[in-house]
Tab-separated table of C-alpha atoms in Angstrom:
chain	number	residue	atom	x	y	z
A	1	UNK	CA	-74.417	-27.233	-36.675
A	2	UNK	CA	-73.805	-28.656	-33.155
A	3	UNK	CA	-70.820	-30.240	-31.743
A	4	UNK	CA	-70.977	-33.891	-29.889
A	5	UNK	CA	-69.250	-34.704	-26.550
A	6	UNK	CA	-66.506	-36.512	-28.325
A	7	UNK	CA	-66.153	-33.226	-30.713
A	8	UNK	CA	-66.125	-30.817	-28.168
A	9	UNK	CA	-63.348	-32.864	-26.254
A	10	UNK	CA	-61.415	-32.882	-29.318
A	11	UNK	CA	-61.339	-30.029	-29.978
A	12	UNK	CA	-60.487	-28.641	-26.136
A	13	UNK	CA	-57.303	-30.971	-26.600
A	14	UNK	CA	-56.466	-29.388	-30.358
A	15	UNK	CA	-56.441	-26.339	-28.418
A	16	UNK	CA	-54.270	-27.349	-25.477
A	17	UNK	CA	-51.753	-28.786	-28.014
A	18	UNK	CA	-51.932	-25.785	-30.216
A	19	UNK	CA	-51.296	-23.619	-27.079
A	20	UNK	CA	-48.521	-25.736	-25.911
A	21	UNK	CA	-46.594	-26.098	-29.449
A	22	UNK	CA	-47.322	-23.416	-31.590
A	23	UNK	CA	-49.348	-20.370	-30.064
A	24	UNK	CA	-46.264	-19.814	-28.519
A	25	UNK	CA	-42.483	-19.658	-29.226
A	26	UNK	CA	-40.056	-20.690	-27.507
A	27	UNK	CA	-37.379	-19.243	-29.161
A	28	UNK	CA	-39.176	-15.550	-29.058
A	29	UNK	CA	-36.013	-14.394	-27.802
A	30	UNK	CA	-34.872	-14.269	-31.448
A	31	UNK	CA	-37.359	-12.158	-33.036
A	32	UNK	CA	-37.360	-8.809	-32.846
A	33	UNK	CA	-38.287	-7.082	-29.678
A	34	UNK	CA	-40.904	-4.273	-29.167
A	35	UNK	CA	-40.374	-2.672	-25.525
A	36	UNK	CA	-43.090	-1.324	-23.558
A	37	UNK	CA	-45.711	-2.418	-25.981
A	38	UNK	CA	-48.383	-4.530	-24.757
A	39	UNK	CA	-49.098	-6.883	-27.929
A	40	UNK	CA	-51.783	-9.943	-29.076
A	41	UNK	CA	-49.481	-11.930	-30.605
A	42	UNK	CA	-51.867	-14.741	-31.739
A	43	UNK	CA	-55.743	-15.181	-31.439
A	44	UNK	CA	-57.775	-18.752	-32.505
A	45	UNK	CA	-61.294	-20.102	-32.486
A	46	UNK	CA	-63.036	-23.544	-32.385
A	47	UNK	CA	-65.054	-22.343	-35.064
A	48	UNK	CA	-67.046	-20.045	-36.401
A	49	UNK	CA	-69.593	-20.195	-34.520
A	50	UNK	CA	-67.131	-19.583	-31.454
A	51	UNK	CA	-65.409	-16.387	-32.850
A	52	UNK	CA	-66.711	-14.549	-29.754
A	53	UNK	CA	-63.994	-11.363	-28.755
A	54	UNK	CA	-62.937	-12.718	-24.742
A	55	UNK	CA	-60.581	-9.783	-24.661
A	56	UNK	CA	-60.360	-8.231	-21.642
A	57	UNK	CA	-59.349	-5.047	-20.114
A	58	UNK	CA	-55.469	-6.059	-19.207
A	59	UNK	CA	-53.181	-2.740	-18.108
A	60	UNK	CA	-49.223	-4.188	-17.786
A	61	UNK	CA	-48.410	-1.946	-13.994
A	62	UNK	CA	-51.941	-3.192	-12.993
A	63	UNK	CA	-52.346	-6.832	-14.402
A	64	UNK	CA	-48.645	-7.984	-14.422
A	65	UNK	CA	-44.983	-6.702	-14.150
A	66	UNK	CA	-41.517	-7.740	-13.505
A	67	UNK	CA	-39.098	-6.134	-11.257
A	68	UNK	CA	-35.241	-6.770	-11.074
A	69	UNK	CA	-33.809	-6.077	-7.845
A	70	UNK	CA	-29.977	-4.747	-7.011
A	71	UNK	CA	-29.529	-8.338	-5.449
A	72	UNK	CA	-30.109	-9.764	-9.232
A	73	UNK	CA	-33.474	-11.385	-8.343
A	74	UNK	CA	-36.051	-11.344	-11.032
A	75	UNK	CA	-39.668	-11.396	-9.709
A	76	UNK	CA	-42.165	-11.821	-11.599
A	77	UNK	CA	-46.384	-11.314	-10.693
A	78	UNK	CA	-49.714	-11.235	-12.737
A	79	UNK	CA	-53.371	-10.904	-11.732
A	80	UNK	CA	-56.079	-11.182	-14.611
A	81	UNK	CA	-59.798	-10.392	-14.435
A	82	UNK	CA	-60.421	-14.017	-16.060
A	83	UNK	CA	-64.041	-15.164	-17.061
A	84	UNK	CA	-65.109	-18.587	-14.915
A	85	UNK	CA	-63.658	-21.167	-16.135
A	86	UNK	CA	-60.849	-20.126	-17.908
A	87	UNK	CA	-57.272	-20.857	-17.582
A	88	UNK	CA	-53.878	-19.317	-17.641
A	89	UNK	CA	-51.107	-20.721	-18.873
A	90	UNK	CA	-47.550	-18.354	-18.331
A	91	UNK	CA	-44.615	-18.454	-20.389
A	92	UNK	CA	-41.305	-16.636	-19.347
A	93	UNK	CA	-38.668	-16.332	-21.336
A	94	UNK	CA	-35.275	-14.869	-20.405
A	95	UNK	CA	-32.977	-13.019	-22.896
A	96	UNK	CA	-29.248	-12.370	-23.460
A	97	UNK	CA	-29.601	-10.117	-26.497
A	98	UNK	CA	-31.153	-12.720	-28.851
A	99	UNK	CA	-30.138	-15.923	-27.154
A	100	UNK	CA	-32.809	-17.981	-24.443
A	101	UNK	CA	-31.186	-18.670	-21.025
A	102	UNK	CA	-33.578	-19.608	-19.468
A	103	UNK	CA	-37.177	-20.789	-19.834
A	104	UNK	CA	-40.015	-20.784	-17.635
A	105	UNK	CA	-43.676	-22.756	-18.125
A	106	UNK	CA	-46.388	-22.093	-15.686
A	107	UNK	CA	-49.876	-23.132	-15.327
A	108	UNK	CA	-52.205	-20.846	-13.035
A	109	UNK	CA	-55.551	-22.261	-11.732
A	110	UNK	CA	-55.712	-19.122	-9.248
A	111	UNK	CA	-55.496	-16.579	-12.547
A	112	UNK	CA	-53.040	-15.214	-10.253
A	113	UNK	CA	-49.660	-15.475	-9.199
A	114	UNK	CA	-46.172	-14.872	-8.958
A	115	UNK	CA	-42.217	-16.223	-9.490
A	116	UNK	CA	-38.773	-15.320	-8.568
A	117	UNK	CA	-35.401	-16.114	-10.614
A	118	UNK	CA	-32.190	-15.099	-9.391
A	119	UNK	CA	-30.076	-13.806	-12.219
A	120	UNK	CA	-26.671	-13.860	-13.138
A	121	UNK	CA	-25.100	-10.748	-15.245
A	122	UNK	CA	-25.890	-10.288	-18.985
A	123	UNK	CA	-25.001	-8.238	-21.346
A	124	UNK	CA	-28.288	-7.300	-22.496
A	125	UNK	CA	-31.222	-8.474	-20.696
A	126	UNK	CA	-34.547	-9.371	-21.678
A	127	UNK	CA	-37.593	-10.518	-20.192
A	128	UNK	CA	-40.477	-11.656	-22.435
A	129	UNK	CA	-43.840	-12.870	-20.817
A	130	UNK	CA	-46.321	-14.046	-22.102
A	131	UNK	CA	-50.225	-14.999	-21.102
A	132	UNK	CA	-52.153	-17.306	-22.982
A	133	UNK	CA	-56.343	-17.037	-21.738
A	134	UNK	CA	-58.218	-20.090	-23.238
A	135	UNK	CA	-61.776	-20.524	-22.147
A	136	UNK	CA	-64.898	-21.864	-24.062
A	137	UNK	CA	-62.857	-23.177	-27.172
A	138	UNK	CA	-61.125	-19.655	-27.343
A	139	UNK	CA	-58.063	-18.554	-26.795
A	140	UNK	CA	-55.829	-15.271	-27.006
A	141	UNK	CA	-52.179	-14.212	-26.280
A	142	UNK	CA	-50.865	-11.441	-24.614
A	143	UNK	CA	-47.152	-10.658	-24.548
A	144	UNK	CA	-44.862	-7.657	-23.097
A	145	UNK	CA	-41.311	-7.306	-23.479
A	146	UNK	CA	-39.174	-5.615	-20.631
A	147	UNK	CA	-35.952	-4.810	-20.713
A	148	UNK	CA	-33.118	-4.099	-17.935
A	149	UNK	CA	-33.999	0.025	-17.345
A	150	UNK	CA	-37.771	-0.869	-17.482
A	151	UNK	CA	-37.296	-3.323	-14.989
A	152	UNK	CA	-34.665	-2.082	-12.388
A	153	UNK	CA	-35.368	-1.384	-9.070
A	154	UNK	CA	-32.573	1.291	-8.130
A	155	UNK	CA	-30.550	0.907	-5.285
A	156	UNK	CA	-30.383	3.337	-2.661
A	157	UNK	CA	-28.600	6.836	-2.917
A	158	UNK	CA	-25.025	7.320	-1.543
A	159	UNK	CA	-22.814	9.415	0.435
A	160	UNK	CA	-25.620	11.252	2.862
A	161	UNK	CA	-24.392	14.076	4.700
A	162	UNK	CA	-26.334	15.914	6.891
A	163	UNK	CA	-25.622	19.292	9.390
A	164	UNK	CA	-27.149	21.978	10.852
A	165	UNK	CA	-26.465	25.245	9.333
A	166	UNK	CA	-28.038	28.835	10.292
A	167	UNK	CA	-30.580	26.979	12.031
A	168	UNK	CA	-31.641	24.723	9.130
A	169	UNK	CA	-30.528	21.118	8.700
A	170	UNK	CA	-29.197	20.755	5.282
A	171	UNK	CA	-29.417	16.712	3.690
A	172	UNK	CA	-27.742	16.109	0.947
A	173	UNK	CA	-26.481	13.084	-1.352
A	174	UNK	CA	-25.133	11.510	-4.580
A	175	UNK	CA	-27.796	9.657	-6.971
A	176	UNK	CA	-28.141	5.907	-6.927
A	177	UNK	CA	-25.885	4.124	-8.931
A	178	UNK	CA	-27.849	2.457	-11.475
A	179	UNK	CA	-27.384	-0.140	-14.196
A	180	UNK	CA	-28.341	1.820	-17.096
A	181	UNK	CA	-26.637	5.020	-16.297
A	182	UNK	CA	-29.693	7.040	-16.110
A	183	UNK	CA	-29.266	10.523	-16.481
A	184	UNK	CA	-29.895	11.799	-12.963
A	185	UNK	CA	-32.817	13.852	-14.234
A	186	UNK	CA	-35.040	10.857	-14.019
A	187	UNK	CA	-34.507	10.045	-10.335
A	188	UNK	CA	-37.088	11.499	-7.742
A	189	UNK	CA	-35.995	11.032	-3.793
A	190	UNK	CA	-38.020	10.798	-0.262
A	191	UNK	CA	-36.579	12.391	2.579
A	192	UNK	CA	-37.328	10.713	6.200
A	193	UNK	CA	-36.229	13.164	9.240
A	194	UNK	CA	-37.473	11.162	12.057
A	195	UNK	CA	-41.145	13.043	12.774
A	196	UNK	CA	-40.562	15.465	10.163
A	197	UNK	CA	-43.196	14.646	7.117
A	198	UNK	CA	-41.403	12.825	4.655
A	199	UNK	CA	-40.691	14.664	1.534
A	200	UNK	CA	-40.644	14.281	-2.149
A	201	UNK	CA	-38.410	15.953	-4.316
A	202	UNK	CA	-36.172	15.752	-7.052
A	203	UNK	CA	-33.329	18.006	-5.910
A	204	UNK	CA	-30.177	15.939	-4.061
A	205	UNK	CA	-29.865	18.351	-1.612
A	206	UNK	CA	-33.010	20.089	0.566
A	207	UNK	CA	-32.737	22.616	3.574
A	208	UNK	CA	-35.065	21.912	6.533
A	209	UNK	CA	-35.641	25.180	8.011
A	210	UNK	CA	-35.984	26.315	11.577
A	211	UNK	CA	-34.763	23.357	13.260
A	212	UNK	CA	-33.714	22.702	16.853
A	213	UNK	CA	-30.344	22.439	17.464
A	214	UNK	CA	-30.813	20.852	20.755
A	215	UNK	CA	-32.348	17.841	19.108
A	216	UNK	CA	-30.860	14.884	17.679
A	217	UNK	CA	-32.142	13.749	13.896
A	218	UNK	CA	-31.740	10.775	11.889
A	219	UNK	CA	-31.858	11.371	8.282
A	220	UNK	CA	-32.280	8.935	5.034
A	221	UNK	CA	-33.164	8.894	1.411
A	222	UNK	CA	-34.663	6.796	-0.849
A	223	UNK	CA	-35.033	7.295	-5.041
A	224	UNK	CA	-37.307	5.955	-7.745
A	225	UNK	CA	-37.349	6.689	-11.661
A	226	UNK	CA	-40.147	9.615	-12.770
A	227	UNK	CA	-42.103	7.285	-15.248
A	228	UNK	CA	-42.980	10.526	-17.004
A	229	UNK	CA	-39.250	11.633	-17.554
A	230	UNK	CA	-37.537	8.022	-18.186
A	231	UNK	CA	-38.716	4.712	-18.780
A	232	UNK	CA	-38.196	2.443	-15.238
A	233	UNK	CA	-39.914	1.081	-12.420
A	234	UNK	CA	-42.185	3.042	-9.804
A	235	UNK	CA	-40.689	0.933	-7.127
A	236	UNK	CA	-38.953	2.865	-4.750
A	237	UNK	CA	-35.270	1.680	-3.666
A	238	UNK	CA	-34.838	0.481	0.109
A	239	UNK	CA	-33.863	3.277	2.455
A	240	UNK	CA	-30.396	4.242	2.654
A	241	UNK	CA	-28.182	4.089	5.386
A	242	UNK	CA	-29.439	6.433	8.257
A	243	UNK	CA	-27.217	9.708	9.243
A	244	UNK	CA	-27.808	10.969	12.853
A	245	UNK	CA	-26.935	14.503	13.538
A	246	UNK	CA	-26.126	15.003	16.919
A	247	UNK	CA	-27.304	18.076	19.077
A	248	UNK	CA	-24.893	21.083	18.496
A	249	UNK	CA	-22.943	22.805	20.671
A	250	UNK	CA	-22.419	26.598	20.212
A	251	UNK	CA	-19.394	28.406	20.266
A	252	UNK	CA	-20.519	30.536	23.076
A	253	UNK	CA	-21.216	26.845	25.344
A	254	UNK	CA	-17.550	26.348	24.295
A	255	UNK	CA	-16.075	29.565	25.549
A	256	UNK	CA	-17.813	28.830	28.621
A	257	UNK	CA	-16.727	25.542	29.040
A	258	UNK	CA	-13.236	26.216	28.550
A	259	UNK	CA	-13.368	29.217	31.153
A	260	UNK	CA	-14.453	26.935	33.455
A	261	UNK	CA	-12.030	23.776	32.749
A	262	UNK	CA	-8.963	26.649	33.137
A	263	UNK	CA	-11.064	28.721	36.262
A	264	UNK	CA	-11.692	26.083	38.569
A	265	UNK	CA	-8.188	25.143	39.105
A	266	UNK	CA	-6.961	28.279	39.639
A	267	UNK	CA	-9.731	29.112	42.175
A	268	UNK	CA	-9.119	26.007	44.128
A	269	UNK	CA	-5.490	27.142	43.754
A	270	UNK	CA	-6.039	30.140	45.343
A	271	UNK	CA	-8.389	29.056	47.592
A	272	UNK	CA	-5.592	26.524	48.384
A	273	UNK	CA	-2.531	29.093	49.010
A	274	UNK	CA	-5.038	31.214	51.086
A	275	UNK	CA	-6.042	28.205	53.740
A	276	UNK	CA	-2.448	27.209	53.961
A	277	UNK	CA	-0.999	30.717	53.465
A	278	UNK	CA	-0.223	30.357	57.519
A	279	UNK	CA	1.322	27.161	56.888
A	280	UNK	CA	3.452	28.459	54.331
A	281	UNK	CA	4.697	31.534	56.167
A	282	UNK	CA	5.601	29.290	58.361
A	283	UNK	CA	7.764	27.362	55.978
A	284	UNK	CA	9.153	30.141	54.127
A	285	UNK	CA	9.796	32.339	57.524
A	286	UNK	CA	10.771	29.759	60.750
A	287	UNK	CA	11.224	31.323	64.131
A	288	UNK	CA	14.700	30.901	64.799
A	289	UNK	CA	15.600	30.585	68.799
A	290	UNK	CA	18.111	32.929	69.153
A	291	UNK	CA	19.405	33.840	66.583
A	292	UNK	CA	22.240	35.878	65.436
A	293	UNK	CA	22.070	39.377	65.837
A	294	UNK	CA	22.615	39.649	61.999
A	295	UNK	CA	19.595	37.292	61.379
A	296	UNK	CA	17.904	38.909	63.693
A	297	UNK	CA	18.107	42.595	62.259
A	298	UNK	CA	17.159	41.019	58.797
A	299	UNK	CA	13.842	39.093	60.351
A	300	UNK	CA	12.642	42.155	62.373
A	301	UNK	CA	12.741	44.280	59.302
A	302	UNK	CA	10.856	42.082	57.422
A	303	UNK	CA	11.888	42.601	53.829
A	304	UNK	CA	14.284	40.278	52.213
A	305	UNK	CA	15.791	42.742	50.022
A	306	UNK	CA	17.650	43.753	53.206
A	307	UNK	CA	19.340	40.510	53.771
A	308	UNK	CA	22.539	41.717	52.052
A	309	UNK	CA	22.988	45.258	53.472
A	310	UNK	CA	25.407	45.752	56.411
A	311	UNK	CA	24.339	44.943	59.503
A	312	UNK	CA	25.253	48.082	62.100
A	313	UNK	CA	28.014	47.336	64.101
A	314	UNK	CA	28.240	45.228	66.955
A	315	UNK	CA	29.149	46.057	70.697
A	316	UNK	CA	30.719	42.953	72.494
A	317	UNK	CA	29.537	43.455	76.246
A	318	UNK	CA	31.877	41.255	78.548
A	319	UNK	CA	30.223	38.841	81.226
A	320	UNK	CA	32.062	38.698	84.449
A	321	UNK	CA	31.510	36.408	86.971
A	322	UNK	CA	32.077	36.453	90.680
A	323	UNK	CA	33.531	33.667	92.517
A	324	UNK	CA	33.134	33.545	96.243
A	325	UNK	CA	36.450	32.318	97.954
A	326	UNK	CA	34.678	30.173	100.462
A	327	UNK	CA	38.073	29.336	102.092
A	328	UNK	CA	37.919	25.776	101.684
A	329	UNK	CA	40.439	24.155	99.380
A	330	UNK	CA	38.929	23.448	95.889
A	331	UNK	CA	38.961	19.757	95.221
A	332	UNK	CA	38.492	18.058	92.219
């Protein structure tokens, strides 16, 4: 039996309204919720003669995904391997527990695409999408349901610290505060040393070994979930804040510096008192222009400790002076 123009056309619009009413639910945000399953949750056909299988080959971290960001943003992409001709309609629903706040309809010619939503708090998110494929008087839906640990995108690790010790620069820091309170076992970090190779590990502390202490490095961290240890996203975080260690200075450079802050005044001291040491004599020893005979006896025997023993005794020599008598009277 074959279908008329007028048929067909009916039938494409059955379809459309069938999608847009009752394939899916609006209020899915009530039933009950099966995380990281990838489900068909309803499947029709024109007729029998159109009960052809248009499944395809759909992988949820391939095809589509969801990622919640520590800013609260909600994004939201999807590529499918679509047959020519078909079309995608997308249905997001988001989920407070069992209550929809908020509702999203989109149609996508491109069979690819993307959305962002920024979020306020809940107490227990939810994200349900949904794909509905409809081509040749088919139709199937696909749904996922994420919730908030599936979904987070951790936020960088905290408190770096970074030094050099023995040689080796030792990193080391606290585990991103997440959300769900993830046991810490489920984080894995990358360490960035400036030209060093970046590493991956899951310790939150690493030695670098043989390092130059002469050099400066900048050190930062980043951490994502191990998919095989905990459920979460493979995104890594953004980079944490950078620590720079600066070039160290050995005690041995200090010694030295300090010997030579203290020497170099006292050698241009000395250097000092030598150039003026005539100068000072000088000062601290003035000729005296005849002096006493006590002074005297205490400046030729050069010691100061003298200056207070008794001086020998002194002979007074009288001066006598001759006067001509000239015979003239003396006139004043």
């Amino acid at each position: 039996m074959k279908f008329g123009p007028v048929h067909s056309l009916c039938c494409t619009l059955l379809i459309f309204w069938v999608i847009q009413s009752g394939a899916i639910d609006v209020e899915v945000c009530q039933n009950k919720k099966s995380i990281n399953n990838l489900k068909v949750t309803s499947k029709y056909s024109s007729g029998p003669e159109h009960d052809r299988n248009i499944d395809v080959e759909i992988e949820e971290n391939e095809n589509f995904n969801c990622y919640l960001y520590p800013t609260n943003l909600l994004n939201c992409s999807w590529t499918f391997p679509l047959l020519k001709d078909a079309q995608l309609f997308v249905y997001i629903s988001i989920c407070d527990n069992n209550s929809t706040v908020h509702y999203l309809s989109l149609s996508s010619e491109e069979h690819s695409g993307s959305t962002s939503i920024a979020l306020r708090e809940y107490e227990m998110l939810y994200v349900i999408v949904q794909f509905n494929v409809s081509w040749d008087h088919m139709w199937i839906v696909y749904s996922y349901v994420y919730d908030t640990e599936m979904m987070e995108v951790l936020p960088p690790p905290v408190n770096i610290a970074a030094s050099v010790v023995d040689e080796g620069l030792m990193v080391s820091w606290d585990p991103p505060r997440d959300r769900s309170n993830s046991n810490s076992r489920c984080f894995e970090y990358q360490l960035d040393v400036g030209n060093q190779e970046k590493k991956q590990i899951r310790a939150r502390q690493v030695t670098i070994p043989n390092v130059d202490p002469a050099c400066t490095y900048r050190a930062r961290v980043r951490a994502r979930k191990i998919s095989a240890a905990c459920l979460g996203s493979e995104l890594w975080s953004d980079w944490s804040n950078t620590v720079t260690i600066e070039p160290l200075i050995r005690t041995l450079n200090i010694m030295v510096i300090v010997s030579i802050a203290l020497g170099v005044p006292m050698i241009l001291l000395t250097l000092l008192l030598l150039v003026r040491n005539q100068r000072v004599k000088q000062v601290l020893h003035p000729t005296i222009p005849c002096p006493a005979l006590k002074y005297k006896y205490f400046l030729e025997e050069e010691n100061i400790l003298n200056f207070y023993r008794p001086t020998p005794s002194m002979k007074y020599e009288e001066e006598i002076t001759v006067v001509e008598d000239t015979g003239k009277p003396f006139t004043k």
